[in-house]
Tab-separated table of C-alpha atoms and ligand atoms in Angstrom:
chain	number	residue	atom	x	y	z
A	27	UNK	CA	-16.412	17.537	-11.141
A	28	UNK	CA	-14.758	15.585	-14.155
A	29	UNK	CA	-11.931	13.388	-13.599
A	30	UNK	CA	-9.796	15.714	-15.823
A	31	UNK	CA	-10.282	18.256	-12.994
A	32	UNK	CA	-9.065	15.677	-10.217
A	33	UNK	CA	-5.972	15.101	-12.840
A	34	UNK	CA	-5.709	19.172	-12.553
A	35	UNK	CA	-5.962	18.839	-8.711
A	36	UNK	CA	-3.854	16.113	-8.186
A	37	UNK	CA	-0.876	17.475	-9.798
A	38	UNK	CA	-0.737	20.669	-8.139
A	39	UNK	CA	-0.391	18.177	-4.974
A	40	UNK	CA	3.882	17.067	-4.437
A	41	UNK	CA	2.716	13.319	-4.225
A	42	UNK	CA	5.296	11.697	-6.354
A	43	UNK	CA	3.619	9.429	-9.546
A	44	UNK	CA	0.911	9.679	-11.978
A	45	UNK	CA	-2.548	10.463	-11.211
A	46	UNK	CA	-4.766	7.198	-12.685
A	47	UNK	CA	-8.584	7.784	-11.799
A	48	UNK	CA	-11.109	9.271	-9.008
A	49	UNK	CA	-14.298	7.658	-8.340
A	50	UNK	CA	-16.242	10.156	-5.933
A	51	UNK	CA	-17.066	8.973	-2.393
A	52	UNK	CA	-21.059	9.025	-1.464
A	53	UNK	CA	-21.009	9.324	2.529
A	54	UNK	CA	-20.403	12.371	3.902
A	55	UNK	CA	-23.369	15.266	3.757
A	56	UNK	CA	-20.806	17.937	3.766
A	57	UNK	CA	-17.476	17.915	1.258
A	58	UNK	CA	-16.968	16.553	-1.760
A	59	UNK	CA	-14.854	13.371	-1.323
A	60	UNK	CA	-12.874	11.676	-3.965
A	61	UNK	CA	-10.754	8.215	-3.551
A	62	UNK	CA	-7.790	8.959	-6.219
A	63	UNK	CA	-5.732	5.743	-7.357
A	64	UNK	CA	-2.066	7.049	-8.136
A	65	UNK	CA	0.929	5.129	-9.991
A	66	UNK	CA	3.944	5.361	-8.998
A	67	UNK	CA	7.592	3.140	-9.689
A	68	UNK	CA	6.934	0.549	-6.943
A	69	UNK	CA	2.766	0.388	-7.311
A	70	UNK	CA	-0.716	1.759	-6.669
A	71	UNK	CA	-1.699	4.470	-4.260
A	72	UNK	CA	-4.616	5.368	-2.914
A	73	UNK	CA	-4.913	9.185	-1.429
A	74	UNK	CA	-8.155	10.818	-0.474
A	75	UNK	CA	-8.845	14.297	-1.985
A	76	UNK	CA	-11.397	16.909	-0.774
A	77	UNK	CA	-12.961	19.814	-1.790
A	78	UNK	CA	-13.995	22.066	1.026
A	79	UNK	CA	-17.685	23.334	1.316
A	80	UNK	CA	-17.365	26.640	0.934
A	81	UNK	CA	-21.604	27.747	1.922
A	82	UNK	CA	-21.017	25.228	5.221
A	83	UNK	CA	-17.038	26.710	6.026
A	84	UNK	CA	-16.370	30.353	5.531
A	85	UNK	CA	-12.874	30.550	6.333
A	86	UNK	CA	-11.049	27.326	4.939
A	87	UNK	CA	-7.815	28.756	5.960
A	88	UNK	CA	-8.367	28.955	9.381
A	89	UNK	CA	-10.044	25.333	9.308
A	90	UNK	CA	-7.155	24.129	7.514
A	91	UNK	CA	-4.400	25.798	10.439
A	92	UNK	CA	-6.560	23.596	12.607
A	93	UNK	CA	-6.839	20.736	10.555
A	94	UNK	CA	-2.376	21.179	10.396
A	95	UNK	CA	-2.135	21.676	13.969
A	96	UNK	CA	-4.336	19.010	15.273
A	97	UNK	CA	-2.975	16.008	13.419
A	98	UNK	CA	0.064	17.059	14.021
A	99	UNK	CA	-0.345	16.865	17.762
A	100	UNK	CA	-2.185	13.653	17.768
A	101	UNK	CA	0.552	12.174	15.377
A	102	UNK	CA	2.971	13.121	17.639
A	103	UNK	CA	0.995	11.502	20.761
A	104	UNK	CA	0.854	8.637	18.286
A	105	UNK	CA	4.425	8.059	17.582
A	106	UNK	CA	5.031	7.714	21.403
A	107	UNK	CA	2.451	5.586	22.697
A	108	UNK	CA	2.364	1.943	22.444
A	109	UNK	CA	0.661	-0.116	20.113
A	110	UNK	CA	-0.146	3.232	18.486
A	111	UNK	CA	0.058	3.240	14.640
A	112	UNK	CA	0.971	7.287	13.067
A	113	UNK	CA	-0.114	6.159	9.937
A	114	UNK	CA	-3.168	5.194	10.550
A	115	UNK	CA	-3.877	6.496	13.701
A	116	UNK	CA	-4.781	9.824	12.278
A	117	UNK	CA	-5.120	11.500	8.918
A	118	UNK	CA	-1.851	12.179	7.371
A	119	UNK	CA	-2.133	15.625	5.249
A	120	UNK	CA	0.032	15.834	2.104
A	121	UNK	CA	1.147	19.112	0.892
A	122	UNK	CA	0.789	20.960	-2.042
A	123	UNK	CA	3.556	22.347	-4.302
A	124	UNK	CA	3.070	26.124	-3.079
A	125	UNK	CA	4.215	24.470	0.828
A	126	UNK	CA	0.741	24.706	1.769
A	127	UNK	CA	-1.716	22.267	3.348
A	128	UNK	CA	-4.004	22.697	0.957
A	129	UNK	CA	-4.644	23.819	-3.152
A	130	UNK	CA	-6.474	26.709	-3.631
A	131	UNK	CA	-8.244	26.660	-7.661
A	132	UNK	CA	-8.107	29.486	-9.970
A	133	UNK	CA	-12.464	29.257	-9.257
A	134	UNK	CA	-11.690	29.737	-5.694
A	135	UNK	CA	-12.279	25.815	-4.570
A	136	UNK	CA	-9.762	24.735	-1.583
A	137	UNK	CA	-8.491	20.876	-1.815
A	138	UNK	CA	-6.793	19.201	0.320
A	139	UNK	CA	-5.507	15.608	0.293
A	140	UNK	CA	-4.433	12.737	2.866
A	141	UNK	CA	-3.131	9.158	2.948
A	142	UNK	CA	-6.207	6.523	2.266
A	143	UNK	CA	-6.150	4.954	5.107
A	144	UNK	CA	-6.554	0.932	3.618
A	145	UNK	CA	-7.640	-2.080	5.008
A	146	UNK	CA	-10.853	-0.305	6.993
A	147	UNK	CA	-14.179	0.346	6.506
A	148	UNK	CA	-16.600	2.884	7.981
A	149	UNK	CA	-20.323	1.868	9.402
A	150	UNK	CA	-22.992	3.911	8.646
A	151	UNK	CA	-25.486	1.730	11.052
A	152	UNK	CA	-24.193	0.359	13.838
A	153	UNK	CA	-25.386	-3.260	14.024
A	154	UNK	CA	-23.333	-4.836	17.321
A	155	UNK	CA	-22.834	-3.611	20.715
A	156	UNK	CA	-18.693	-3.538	20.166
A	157	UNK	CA	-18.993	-1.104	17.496
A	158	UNK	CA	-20.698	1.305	19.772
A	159	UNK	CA	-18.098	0.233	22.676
A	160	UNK	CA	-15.393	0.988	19.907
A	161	UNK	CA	-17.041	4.098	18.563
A	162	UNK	CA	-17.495	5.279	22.436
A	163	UNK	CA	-13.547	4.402	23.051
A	164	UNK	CA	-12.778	5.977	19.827
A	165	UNK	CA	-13.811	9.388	20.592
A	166	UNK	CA	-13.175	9.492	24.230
A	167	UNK	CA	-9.470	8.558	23.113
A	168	UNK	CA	-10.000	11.619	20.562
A	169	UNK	CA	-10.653	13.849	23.283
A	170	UNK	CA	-8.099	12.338	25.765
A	171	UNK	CA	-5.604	13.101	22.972
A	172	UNK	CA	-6.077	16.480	22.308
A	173	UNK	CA	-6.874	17.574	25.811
A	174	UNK	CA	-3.505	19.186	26.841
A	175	UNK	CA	-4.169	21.597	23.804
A	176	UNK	CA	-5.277	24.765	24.425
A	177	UNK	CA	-8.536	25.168	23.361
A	178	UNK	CA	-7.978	28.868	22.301
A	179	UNK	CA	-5.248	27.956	20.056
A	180	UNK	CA	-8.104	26.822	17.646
A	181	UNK	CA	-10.503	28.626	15.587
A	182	UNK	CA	-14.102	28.189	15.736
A	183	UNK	CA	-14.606	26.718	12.180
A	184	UNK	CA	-18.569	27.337	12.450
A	185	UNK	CA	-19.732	29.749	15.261
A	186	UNK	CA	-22.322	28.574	17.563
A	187	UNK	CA	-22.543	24.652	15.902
A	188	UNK	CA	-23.884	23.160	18.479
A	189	UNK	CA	-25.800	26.392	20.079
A	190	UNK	CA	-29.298	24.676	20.648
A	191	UNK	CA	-31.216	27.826	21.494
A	192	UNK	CA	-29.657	29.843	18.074
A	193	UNK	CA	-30.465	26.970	15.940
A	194	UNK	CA	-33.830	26.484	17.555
A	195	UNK	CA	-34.626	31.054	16.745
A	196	UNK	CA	-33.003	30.356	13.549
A	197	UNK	CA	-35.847	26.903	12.866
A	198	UNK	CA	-38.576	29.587	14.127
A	199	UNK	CA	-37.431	32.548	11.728
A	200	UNK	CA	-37.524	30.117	8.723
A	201	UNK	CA	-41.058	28.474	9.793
A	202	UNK	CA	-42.490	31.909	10.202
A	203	UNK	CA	-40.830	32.990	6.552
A	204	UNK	CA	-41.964	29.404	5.040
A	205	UNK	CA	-40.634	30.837	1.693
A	206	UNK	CA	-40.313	27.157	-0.060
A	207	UNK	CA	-43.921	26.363	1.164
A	208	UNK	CA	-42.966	23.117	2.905
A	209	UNK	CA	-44.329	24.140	6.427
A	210	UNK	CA	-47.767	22.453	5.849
A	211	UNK	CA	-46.116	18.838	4.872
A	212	UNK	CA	-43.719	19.362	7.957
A	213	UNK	CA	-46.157	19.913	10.653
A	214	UNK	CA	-45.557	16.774	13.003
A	215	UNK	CA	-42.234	17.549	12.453
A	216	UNK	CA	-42.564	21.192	13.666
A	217	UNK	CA	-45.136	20.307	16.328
A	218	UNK	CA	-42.537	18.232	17.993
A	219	UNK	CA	-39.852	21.002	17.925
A	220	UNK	CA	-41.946	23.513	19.254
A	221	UNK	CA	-43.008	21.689	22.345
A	222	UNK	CA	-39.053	21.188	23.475
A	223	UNK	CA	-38.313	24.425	23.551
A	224	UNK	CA	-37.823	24.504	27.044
A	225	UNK	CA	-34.998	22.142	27.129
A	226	UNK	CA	-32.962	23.516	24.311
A	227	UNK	CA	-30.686	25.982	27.061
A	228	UNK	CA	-29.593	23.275	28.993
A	229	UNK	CA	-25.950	22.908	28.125
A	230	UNK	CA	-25.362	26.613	26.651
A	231	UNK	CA	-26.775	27.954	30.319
A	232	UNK	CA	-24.204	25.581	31.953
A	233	UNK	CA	-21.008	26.250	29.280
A	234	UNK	CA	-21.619	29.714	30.003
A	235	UNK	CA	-21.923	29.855	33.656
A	236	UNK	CA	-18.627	27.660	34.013
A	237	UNK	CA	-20.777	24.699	35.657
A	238	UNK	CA	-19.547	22.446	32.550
A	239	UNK	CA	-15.728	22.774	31.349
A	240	UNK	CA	-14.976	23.788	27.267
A	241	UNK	CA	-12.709	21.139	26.053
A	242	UNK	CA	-11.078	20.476	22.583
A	243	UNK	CA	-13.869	17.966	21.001
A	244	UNK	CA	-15.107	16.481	17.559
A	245	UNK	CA	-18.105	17.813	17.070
A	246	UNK	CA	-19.261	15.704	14.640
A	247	UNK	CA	-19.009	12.409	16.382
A	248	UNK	CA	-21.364	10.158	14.170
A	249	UNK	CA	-20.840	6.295	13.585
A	250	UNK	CA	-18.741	7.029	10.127
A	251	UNK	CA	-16.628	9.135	10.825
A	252	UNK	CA	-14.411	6.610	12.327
A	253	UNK	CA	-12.588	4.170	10.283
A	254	UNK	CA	-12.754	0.078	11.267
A	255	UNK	CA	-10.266	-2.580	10.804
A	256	UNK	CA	-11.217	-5.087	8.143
A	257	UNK	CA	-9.430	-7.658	10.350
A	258	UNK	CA	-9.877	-6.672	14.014
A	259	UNK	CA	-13.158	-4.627	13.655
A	260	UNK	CA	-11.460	-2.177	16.487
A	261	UNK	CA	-11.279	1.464	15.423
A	262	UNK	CA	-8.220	2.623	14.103
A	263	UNK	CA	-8.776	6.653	12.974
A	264	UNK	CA	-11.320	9.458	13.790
A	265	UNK	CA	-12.161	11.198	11.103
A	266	UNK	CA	-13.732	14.230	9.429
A	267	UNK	CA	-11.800	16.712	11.528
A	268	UNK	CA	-13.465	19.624	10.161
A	269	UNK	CA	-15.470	20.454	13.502
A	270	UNK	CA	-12.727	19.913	15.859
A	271	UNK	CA	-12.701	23.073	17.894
A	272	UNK	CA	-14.090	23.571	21.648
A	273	UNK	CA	-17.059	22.537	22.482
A	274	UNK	CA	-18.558	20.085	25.090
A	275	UNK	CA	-17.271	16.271	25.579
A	276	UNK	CA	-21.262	16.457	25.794
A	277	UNK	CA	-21.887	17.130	22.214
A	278	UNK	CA	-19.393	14.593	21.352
A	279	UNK	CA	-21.283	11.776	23.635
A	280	UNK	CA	-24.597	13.178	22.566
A	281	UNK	CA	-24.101	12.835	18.702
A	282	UNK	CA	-22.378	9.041	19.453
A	283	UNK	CA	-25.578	7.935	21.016
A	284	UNK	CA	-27.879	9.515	18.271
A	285	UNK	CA	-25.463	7.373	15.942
A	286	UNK	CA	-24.456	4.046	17.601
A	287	UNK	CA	-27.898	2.496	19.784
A	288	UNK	CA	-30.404	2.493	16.575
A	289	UNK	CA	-30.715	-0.148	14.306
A	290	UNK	CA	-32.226	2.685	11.775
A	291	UNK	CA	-30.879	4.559	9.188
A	292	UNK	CA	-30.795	8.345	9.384
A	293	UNK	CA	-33.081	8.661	7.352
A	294	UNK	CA	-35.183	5.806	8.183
A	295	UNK	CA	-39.166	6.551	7.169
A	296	UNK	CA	-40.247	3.699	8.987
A	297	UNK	CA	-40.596	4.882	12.565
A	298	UNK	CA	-41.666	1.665	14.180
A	299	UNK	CA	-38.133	0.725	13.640
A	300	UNK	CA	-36.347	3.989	15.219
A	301	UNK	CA	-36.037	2.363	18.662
A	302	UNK	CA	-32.858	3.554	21.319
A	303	UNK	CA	-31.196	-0.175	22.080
A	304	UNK	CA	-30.618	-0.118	25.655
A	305	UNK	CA	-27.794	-2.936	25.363
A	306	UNK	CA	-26.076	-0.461	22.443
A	307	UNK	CA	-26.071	2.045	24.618
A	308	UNK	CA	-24.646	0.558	27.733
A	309	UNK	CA	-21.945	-0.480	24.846
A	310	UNK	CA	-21.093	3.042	23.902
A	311	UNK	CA	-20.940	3.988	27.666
A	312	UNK	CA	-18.992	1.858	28.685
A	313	UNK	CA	-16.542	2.468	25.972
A	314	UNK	CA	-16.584	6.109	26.142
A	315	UNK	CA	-16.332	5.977	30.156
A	316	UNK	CA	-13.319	3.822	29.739
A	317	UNK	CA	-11.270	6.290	28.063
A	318	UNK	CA	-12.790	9.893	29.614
A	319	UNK	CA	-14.100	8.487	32.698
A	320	UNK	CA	-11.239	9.997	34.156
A	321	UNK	CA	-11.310	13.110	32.910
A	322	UNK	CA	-15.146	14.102	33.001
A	323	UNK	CA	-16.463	16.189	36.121
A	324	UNK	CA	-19.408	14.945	37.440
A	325	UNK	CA	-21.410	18.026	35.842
A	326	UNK	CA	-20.793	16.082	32.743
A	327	UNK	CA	-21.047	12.688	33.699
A	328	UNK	CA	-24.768	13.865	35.320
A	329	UNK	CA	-25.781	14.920	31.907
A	330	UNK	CA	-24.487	11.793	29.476
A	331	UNK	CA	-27.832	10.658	29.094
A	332	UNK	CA	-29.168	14.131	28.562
A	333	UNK	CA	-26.872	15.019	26.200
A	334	UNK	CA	-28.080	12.183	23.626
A	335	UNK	CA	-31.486	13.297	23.883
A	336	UNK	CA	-30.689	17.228	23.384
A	337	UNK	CA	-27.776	16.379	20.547
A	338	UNK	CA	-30.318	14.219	18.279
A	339	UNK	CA	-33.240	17.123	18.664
A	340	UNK	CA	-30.700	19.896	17.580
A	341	UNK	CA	-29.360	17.862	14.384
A	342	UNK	CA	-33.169	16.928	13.729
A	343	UNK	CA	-33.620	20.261	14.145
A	344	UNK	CA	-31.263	21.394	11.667
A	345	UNK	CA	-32.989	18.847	9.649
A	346	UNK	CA	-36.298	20.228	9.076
A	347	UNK	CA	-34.834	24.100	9.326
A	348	UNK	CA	-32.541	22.653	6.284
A	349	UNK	CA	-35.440	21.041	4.467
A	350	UNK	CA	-38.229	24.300	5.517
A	351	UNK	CA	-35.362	26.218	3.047
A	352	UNK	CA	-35.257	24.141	0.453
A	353	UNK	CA	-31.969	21.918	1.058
A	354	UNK	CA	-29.251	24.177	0.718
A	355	UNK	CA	-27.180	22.678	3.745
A	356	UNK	CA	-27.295	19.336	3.832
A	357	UNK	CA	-26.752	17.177	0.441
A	358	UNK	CA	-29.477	15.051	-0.583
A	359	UNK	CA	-30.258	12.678	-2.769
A	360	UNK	CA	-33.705	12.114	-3.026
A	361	UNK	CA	-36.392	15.028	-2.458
A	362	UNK	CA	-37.694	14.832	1.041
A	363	UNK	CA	-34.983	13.230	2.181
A	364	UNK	CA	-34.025	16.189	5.138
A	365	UNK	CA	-37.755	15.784	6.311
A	366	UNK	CA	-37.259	12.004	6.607
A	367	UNK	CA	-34.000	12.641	8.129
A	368	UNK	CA	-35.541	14.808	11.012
A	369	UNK	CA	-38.295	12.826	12.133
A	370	UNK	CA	-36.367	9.852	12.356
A	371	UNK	CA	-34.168	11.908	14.845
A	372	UNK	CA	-37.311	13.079	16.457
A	373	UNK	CA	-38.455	8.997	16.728
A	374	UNK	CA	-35.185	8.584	18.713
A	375	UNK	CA	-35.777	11.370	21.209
A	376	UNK	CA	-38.666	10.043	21.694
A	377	UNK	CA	-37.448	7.021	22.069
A	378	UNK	CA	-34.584	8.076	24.562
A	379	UNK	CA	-37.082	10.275	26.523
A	380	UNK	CA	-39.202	7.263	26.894
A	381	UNK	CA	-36.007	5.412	28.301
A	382	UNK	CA	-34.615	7.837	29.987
A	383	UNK	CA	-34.750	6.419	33.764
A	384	UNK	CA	-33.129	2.910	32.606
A	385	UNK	CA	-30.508	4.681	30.645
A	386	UNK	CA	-29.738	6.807	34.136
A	387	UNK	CA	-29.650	3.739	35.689
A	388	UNK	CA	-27.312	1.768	33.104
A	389	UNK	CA	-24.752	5.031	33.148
A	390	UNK	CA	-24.790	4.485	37.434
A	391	UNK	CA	-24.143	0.760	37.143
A	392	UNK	CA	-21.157	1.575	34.788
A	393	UNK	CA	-19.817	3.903	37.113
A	394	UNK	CA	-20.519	1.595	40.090
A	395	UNK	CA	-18.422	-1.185	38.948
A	396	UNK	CA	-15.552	0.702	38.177
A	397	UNK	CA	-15.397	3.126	41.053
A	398	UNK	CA	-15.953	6.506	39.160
A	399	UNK	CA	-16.650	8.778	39.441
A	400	UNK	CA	-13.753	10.024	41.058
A	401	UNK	CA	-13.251	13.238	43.718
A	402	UNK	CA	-13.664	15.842	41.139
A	403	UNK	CA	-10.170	17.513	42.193
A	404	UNK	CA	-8.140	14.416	40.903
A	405	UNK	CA	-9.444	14.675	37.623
A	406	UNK	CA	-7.248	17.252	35.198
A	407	UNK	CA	-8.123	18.883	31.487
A	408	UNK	CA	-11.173	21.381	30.532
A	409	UNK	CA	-11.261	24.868	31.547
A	410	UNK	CA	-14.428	26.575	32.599
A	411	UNK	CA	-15.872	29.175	30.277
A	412	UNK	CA	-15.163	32.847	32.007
B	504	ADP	P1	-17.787	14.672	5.091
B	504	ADP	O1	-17.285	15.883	5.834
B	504	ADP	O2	-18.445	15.067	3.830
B	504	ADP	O3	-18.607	13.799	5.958
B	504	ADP	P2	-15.556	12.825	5.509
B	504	ADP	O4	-14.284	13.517	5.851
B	504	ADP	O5	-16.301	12.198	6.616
B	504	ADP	O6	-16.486	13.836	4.667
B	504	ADP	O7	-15.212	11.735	4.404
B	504	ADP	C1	-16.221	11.070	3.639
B	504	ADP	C2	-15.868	9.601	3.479
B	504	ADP	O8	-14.599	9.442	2.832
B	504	ADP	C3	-15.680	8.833	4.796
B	504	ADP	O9	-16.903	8.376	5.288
B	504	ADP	C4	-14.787	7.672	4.375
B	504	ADP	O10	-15.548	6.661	3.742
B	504	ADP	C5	-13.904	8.288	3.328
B	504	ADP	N1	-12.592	8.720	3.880
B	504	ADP	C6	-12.271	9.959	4.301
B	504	ADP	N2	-10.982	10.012	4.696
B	504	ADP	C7	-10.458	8.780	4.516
B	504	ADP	C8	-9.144	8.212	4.689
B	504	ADP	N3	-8.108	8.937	5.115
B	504	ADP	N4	-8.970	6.905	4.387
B	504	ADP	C9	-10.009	6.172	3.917
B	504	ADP	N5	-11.256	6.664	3.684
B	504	ADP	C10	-11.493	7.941	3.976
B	505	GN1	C1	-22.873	16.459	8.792
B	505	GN1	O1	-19.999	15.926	7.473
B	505	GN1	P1	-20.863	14.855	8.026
B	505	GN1	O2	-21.757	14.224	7.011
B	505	GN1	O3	-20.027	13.870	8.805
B	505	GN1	C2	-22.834	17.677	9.691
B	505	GN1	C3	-23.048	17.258	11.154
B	505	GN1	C4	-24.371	16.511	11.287
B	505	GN1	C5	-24.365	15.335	10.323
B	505	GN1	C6	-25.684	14.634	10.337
B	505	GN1	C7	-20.172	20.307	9.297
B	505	GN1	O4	-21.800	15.598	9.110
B	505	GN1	O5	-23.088	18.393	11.991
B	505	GN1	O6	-24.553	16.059	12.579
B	505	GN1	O7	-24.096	15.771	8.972
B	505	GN1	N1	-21.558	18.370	9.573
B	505	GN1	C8	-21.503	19.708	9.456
B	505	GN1	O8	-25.547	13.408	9.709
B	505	GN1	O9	-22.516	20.410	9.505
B	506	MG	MG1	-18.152	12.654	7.606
């Protein structure tokens, strides 16, 4: 993608001045993300532009009605609540000239484009304890927001994302196939999958019997996809809305602990140093339980520290299935990177399994000192699966 083609994109976009440059954004495993500096009579402006991945979202339409209809409601939420910011709250789509929410290219690329949200940062490693209490309060927030909206009113943007047990048939159909020939350098890797089977049909079994609620959730609740105040280090806007759908609060808590209580990278190859910090967790549980504490039934709250341990084994998962086909999911940017990726999320389930009975016991003392859980009658929002 030239900058000439951002110039293209840009203008078919009603933002008012003159497109100056793009400089393309490295984070995100997914879109393509450009930051695009604009001109106009009273100064510079920064938008974000996007180009939808088309192999990882089939229906960009659809994601985009969601995409419309969930900022809208949380910027409406926003513009009501105190010390609430609209602007920044939440990402602020701008339209293109056809009226639409998005730009759809004569080679059949869709665009869209929001307000840069300035003066934050994102954190790709979480490093203190009140960055995983922020990220926790972030999300549950997230959730709180969006939980008087009915959860069929959205489309599924990717069916079955979070469906352990059909991401752990699909893992098995591409080992079996091995058509890249990477099985052989993978096999701790795939040892380790293949002995948790068993636990992979925990939360499906219970969404589907109606013993855990479908909510509206993120889905893709890591570290950066929240934006941090330069000055106040607080979080001031989930992002990366793409995933929003219903789903479990579960796989929302479960992907924040994969991301928040190691000092590691991702894609750390160093496994000594892929440890679960017990003090980051208690951090992200006590942020999260401040802000869905009330809404969770205890079904949920008895599987919070399950959930981090089954949410980091299906994204390693996808991992190694990603890098047994030869990287056509997940962008990388050195070769071997996916396999690197997955064992370091296998190193952390380890880690959490080994941990397991102290993180129990952290989530109880949480809940001790503030009371909750509460009866579960009192507690509203989330509608069992029928
Ligand atoms: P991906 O789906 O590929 O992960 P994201 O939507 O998470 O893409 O965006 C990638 C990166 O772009 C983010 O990590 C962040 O650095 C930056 N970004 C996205 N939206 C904004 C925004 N509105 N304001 C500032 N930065 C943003
Ligand atoms: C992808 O888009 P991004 O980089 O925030 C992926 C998530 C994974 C994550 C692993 C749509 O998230 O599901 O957990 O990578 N998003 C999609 O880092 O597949
Ligand atoms: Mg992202």
């Amino acid at each position: 993608m030239t900058e000439h083609d951002l110039r293209l994109v840009f203008s078919r976009f009603a933002i008012p001045g003159d497109f100056v440059r793009a400089r393309f954004i490295k984070v995100g495993h997914i879109n393509d993300t450009y930051l695009v500096d604009a001109m106009n009579k009273t100064g510079r402006d920064q938008y974000i532009f996007q180009r939808i991945n088309r192999f990882v979202f089939r229906d960009p339409e659809r994601l985009m009605a969601n995409f419309e209809k969930i900022t809208r409601h949380i910027r409406a939420k926003l513009e009501h609540a105190k010390g609430c910011d609209p602007e920044r709250g939440t990402l602020n789509l701008l339209y293109a000239r056809s009226g639409q929410c998005f730009y759809l290219s004569p080679e059949g690329d869709y665009w869209r484009a929001y307000r840069f949200v300035g003066e934050a940062h994102i954190i790709n490693v979480a490093t203190r304890p009140e960055q995983a209490t922020e990220a926790g309060r972030a999300f549950g927030f997230f959730q709180k927001l969006l939980s008087d909206l009915e959860a069929s009113s959205l489309h599924e943007t990717i069916p079955f994302f979070h469906h352990t047990p059909r991401r752990f048939s699909r893992f098995k159909e591409v080992l079996s196939g091995d058509t890249c020939l990477r099985a052989a350098e993978a096999r701790d890797a795939v040892a380790f999958a293949l002995e948790r089977e068993p636990m992979t049909t925990v939360i499906t079994a219970a969404l589907a019997d109606g013993r855990l609620p479908l909510r509206i959730t993120h889905n893709d609740t890591k570290i950066n996809n929240i934006l941090f105040d330069n000055r106040t280090g607080k979080a001031v806007c989930v992002i990366d809305l793409d995933t929003t759908m219903p789903g479990s609060s579960l796989y929302d808590f479960g992907d924040m602990v994969r991301t928040t209580t190691s000092f590691a990278p991702e894609d750390e190859r160093d496994l000594a140093k892929v440890e679960l910090e017990m003090d980051m967790f208690q951090a992200l549980a006590d942020g999260y339980l401040a802000e869905a504490g009330d809404f969770l039934t205890e079904e949920e709250i008895g599987l919070l520290v399950f959930s981090g341990r089954l949410v980091t084994f299906t994204i390693g998962l996808r991992f190694l299935t990603d890098f047994l086909e030869g990287d056509a999911y997940f962008r990388v940017h050195r070769p071997g990177q996916n396999l690197d990726r997955a064992r370091a999320q296998f190193g952390l389930v380890r880690s959490m399994e080994a941990q397991a009975e102290t993180m129990e016991q952290c989530v109880r003392e949480l809940l001790g000192k503030t009371g909750r859980p509460r009866s579960r009658s009192s507690r509203s929002g989330g509608k069992p699966i029928s």
